[in-house]
PDB file of C-alpha atoms in Angstrom:
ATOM      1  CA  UNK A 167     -39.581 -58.153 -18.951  1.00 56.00           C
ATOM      2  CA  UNK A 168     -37.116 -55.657 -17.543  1.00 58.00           C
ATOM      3  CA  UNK A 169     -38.557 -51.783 -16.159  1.00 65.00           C
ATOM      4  CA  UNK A 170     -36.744 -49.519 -18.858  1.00 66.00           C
ATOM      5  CA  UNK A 171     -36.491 -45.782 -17.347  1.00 69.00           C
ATOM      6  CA  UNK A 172     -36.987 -43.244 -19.287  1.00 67.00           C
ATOM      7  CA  UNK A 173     -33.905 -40.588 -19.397  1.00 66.00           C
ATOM      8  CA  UNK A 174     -34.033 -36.987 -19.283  1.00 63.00           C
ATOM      9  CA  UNK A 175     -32.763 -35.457 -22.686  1.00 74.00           C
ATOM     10  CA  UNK A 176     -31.317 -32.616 -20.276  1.00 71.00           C
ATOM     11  CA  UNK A 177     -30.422 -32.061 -17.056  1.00 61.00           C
ATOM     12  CA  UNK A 178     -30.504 -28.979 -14.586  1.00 65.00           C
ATOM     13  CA  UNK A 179     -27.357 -27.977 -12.364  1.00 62.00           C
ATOM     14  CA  UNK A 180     -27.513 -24.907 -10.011  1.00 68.00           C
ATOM     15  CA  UNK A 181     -24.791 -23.462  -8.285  1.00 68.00           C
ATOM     16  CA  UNK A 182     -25.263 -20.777  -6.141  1.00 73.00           C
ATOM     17  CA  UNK A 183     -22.556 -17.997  -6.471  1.00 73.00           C
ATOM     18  CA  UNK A 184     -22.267 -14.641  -7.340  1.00 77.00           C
ATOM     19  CA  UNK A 185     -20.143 -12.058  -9.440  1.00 80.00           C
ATOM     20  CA  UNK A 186     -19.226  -9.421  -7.164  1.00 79.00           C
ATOM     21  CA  UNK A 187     -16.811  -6.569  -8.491  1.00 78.00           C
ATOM     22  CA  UNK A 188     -13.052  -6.782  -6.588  1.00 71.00           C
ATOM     23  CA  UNK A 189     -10.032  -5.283  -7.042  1.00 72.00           C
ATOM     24  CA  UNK A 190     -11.479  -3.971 -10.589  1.00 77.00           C
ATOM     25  CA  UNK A 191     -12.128  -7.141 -11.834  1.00 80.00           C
ATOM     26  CA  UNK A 192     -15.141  -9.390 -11.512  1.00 78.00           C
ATOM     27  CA  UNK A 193     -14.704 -12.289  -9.343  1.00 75.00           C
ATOM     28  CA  UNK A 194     -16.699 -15.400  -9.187  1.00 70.00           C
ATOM     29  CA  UNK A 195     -18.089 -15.635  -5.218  1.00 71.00           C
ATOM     30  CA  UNK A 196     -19.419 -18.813  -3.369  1.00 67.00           C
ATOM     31  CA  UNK A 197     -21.831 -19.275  -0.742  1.00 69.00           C
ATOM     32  CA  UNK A 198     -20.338 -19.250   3.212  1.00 65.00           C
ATOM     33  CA  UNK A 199     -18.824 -22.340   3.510  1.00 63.00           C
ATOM     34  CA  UNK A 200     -17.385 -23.087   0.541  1.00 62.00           C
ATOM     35  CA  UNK A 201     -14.357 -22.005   0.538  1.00 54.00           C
ATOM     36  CA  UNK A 202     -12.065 -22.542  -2.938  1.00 55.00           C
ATOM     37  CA  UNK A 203     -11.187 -19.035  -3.877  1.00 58.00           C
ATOM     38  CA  UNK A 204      -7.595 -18.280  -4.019  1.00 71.00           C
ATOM     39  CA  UNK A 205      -6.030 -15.703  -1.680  1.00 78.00           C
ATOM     40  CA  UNK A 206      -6.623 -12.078  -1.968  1.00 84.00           C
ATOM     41  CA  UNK A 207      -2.839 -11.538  -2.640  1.00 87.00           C
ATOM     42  CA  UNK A 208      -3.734  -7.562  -2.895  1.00 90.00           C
ATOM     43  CA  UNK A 209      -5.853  -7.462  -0.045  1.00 92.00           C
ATOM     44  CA  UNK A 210      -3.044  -9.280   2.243  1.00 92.00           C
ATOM     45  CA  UNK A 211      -0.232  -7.039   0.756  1.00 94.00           C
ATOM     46  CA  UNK A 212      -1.932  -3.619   1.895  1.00 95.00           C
ATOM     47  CA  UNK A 213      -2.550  -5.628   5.207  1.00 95.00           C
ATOM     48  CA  UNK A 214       0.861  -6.340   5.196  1.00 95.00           C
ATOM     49  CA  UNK A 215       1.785  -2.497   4.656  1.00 96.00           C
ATOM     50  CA  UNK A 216      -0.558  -1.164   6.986  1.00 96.00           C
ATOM     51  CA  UNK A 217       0.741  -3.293  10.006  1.00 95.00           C
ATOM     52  CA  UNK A 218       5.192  -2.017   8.882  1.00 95.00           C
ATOM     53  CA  UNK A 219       4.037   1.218   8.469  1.00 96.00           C
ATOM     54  CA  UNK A 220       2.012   1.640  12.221  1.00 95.00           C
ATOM     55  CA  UNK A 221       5.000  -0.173  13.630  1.00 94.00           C
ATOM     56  CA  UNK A 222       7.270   2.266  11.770  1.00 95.00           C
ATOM     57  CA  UNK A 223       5.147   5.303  13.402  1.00 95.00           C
ATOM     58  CA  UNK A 224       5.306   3.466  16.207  1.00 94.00           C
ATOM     59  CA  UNK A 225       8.707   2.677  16.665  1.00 93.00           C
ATOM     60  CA  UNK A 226       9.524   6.555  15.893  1.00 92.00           C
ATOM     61  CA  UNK A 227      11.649   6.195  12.969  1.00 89.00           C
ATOM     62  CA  UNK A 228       9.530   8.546  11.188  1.00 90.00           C
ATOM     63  CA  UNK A 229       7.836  11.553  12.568  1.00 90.00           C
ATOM     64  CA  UNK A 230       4.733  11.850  10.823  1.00 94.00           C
ATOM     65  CA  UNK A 231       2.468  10.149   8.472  1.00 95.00           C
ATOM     66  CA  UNK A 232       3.377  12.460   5.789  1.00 96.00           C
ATOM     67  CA  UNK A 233       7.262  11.995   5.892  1.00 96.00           C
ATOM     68  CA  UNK A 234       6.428   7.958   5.294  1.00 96.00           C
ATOM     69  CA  UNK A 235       3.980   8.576   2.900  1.00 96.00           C
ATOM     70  CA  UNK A 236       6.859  10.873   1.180  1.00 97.00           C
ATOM     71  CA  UNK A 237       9.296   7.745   1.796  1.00 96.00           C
ATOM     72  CA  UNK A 238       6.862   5.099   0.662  1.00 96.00           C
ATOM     73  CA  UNK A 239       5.817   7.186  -2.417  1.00 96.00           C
ATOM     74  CA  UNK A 240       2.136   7.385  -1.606  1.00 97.00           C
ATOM     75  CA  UNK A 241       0.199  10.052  -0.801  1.00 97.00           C
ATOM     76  CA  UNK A 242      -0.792  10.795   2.986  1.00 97.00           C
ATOM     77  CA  UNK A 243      -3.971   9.838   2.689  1.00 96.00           C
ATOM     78  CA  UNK A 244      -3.688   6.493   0.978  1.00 96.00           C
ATOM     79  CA  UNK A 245      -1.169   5.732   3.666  1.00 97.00           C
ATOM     80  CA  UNK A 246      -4.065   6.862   6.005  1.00 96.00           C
ATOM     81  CA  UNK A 247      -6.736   4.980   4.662  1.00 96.00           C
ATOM     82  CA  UNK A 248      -4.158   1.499   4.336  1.00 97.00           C
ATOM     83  CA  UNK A 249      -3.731   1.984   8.261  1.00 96.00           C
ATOM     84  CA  UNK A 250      -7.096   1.294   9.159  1.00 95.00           C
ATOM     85  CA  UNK A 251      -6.690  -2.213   8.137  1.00 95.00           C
ATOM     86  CA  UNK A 252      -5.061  -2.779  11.115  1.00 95.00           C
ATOM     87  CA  UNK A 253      -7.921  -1.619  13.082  1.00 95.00           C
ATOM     88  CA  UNK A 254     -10.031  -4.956  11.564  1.00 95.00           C
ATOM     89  CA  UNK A 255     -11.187  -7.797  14.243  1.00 94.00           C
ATOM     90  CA  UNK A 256      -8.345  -9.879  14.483  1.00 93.00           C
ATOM     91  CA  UNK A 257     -10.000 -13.279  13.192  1.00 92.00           C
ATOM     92  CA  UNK A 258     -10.661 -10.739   9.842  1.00 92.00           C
ATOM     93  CA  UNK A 259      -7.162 -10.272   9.294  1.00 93.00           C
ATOM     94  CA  UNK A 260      -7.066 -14.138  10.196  1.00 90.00           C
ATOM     95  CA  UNK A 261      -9.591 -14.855   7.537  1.00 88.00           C
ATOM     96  CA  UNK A 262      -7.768 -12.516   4.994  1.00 89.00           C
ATOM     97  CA  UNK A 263      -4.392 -13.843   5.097  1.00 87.00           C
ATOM     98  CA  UNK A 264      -5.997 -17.402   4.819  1.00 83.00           C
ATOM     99  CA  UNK A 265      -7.738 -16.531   1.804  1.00 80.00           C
ATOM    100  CA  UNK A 266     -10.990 -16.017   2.834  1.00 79.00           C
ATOM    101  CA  UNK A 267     -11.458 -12.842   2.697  1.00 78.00           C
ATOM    102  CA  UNK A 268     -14.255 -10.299   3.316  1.00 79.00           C
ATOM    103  CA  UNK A 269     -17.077 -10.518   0.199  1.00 79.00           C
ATOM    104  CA  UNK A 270     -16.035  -6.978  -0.674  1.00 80.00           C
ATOM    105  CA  UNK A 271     -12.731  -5.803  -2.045  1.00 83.00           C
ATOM    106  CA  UNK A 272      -9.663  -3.659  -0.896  1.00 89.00           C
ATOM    107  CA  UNK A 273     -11.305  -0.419  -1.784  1.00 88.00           C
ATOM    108  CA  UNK A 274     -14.495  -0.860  -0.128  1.00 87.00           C
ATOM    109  CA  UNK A 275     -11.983  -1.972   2.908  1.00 91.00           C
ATOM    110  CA  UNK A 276     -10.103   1.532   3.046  1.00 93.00           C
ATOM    111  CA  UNK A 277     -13.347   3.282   3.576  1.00 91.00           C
ATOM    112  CA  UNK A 278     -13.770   3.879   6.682  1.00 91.00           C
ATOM    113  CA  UNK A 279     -15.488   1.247   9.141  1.00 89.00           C
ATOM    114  CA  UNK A 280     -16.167   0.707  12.488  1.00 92.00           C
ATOM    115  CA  UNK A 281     -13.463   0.121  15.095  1.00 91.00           C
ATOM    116  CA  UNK A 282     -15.806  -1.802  16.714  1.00 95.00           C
ATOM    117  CA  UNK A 283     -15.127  -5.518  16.047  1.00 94.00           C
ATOM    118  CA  UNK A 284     -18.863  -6.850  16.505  1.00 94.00           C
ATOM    119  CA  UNK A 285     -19.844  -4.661  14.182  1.00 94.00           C
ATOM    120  CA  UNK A 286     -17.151  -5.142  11.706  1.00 93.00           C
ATOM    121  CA  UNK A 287     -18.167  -8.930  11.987  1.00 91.00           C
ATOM    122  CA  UNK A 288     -21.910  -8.305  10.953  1.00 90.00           C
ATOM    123  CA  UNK A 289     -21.261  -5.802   8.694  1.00 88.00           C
ATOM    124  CA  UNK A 290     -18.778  -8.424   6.567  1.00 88.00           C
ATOM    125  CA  UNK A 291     -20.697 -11.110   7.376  1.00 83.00           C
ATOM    126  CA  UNK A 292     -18.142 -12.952  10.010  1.00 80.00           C
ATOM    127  CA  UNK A 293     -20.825 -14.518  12.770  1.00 68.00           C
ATOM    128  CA  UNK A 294     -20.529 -12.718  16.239  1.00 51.00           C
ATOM    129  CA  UNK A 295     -16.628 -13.746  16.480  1.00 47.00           C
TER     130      UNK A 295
END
């Protein structure tokens, strides 16, 4: 005679995520390491502003930040906060335009933060870069 064993009638799976609030929507997060969320395509565009418009400050061809807020149609002080994207740790903007972005969302970004890239690493949970 054959061992018959006995099957569950159900079975437990556990994921470990969680919902975490980005962009004004909810947004489904994984654990470090797994990485299958789709790019931040927000987050990378106001990355993608805040680097033209320093190099149009830089470059001169506007004199202050409110004549290129007036020109971009944003206020001064959205254009401000945008800016200090590009004071993130470099392997940040790295991991943002690869689509693995910080666990908080653009609005928590524009706050202001720490120039210091160690810092901005533990306090986004990056390692010690």
């Amino acid at each position: 005679m054959s061992k018959t064993r006995a099957i569950p009638n159900t079975v437990t799976v556990t994921i470990p995520f969680r919902v975490a609030k980005r962009g004004g929507r909810k947004e489904v997060q994984l654990p470090p390491g797994a990485n299958n969320r789709s790019p931040d395509h927000t987050l990378i565009k106001a990355v993608a502003r805040a680097y033209r418009w320093r190099q149009i400050l830089e470059d001169g061809d506007m004199g202050t930040i409110a004549e290129l807020a007036e020109r971009e149609k944003v206020s001064p002080s959205y254009l401000t906060r945008v800016m200090r994207l590009t004071l993130l740790a470099p392997d940040i903007i790295e991991a943002i335009l690869d689509g693995n972005p910080p666990s908080i969302g653009l609005s928590e970004l524009l706050d202001p933060i720490t120039p210091v890239w160690a810092e901005q690493r533990a306090q986004l949970g990056y390692g010690s870069g």
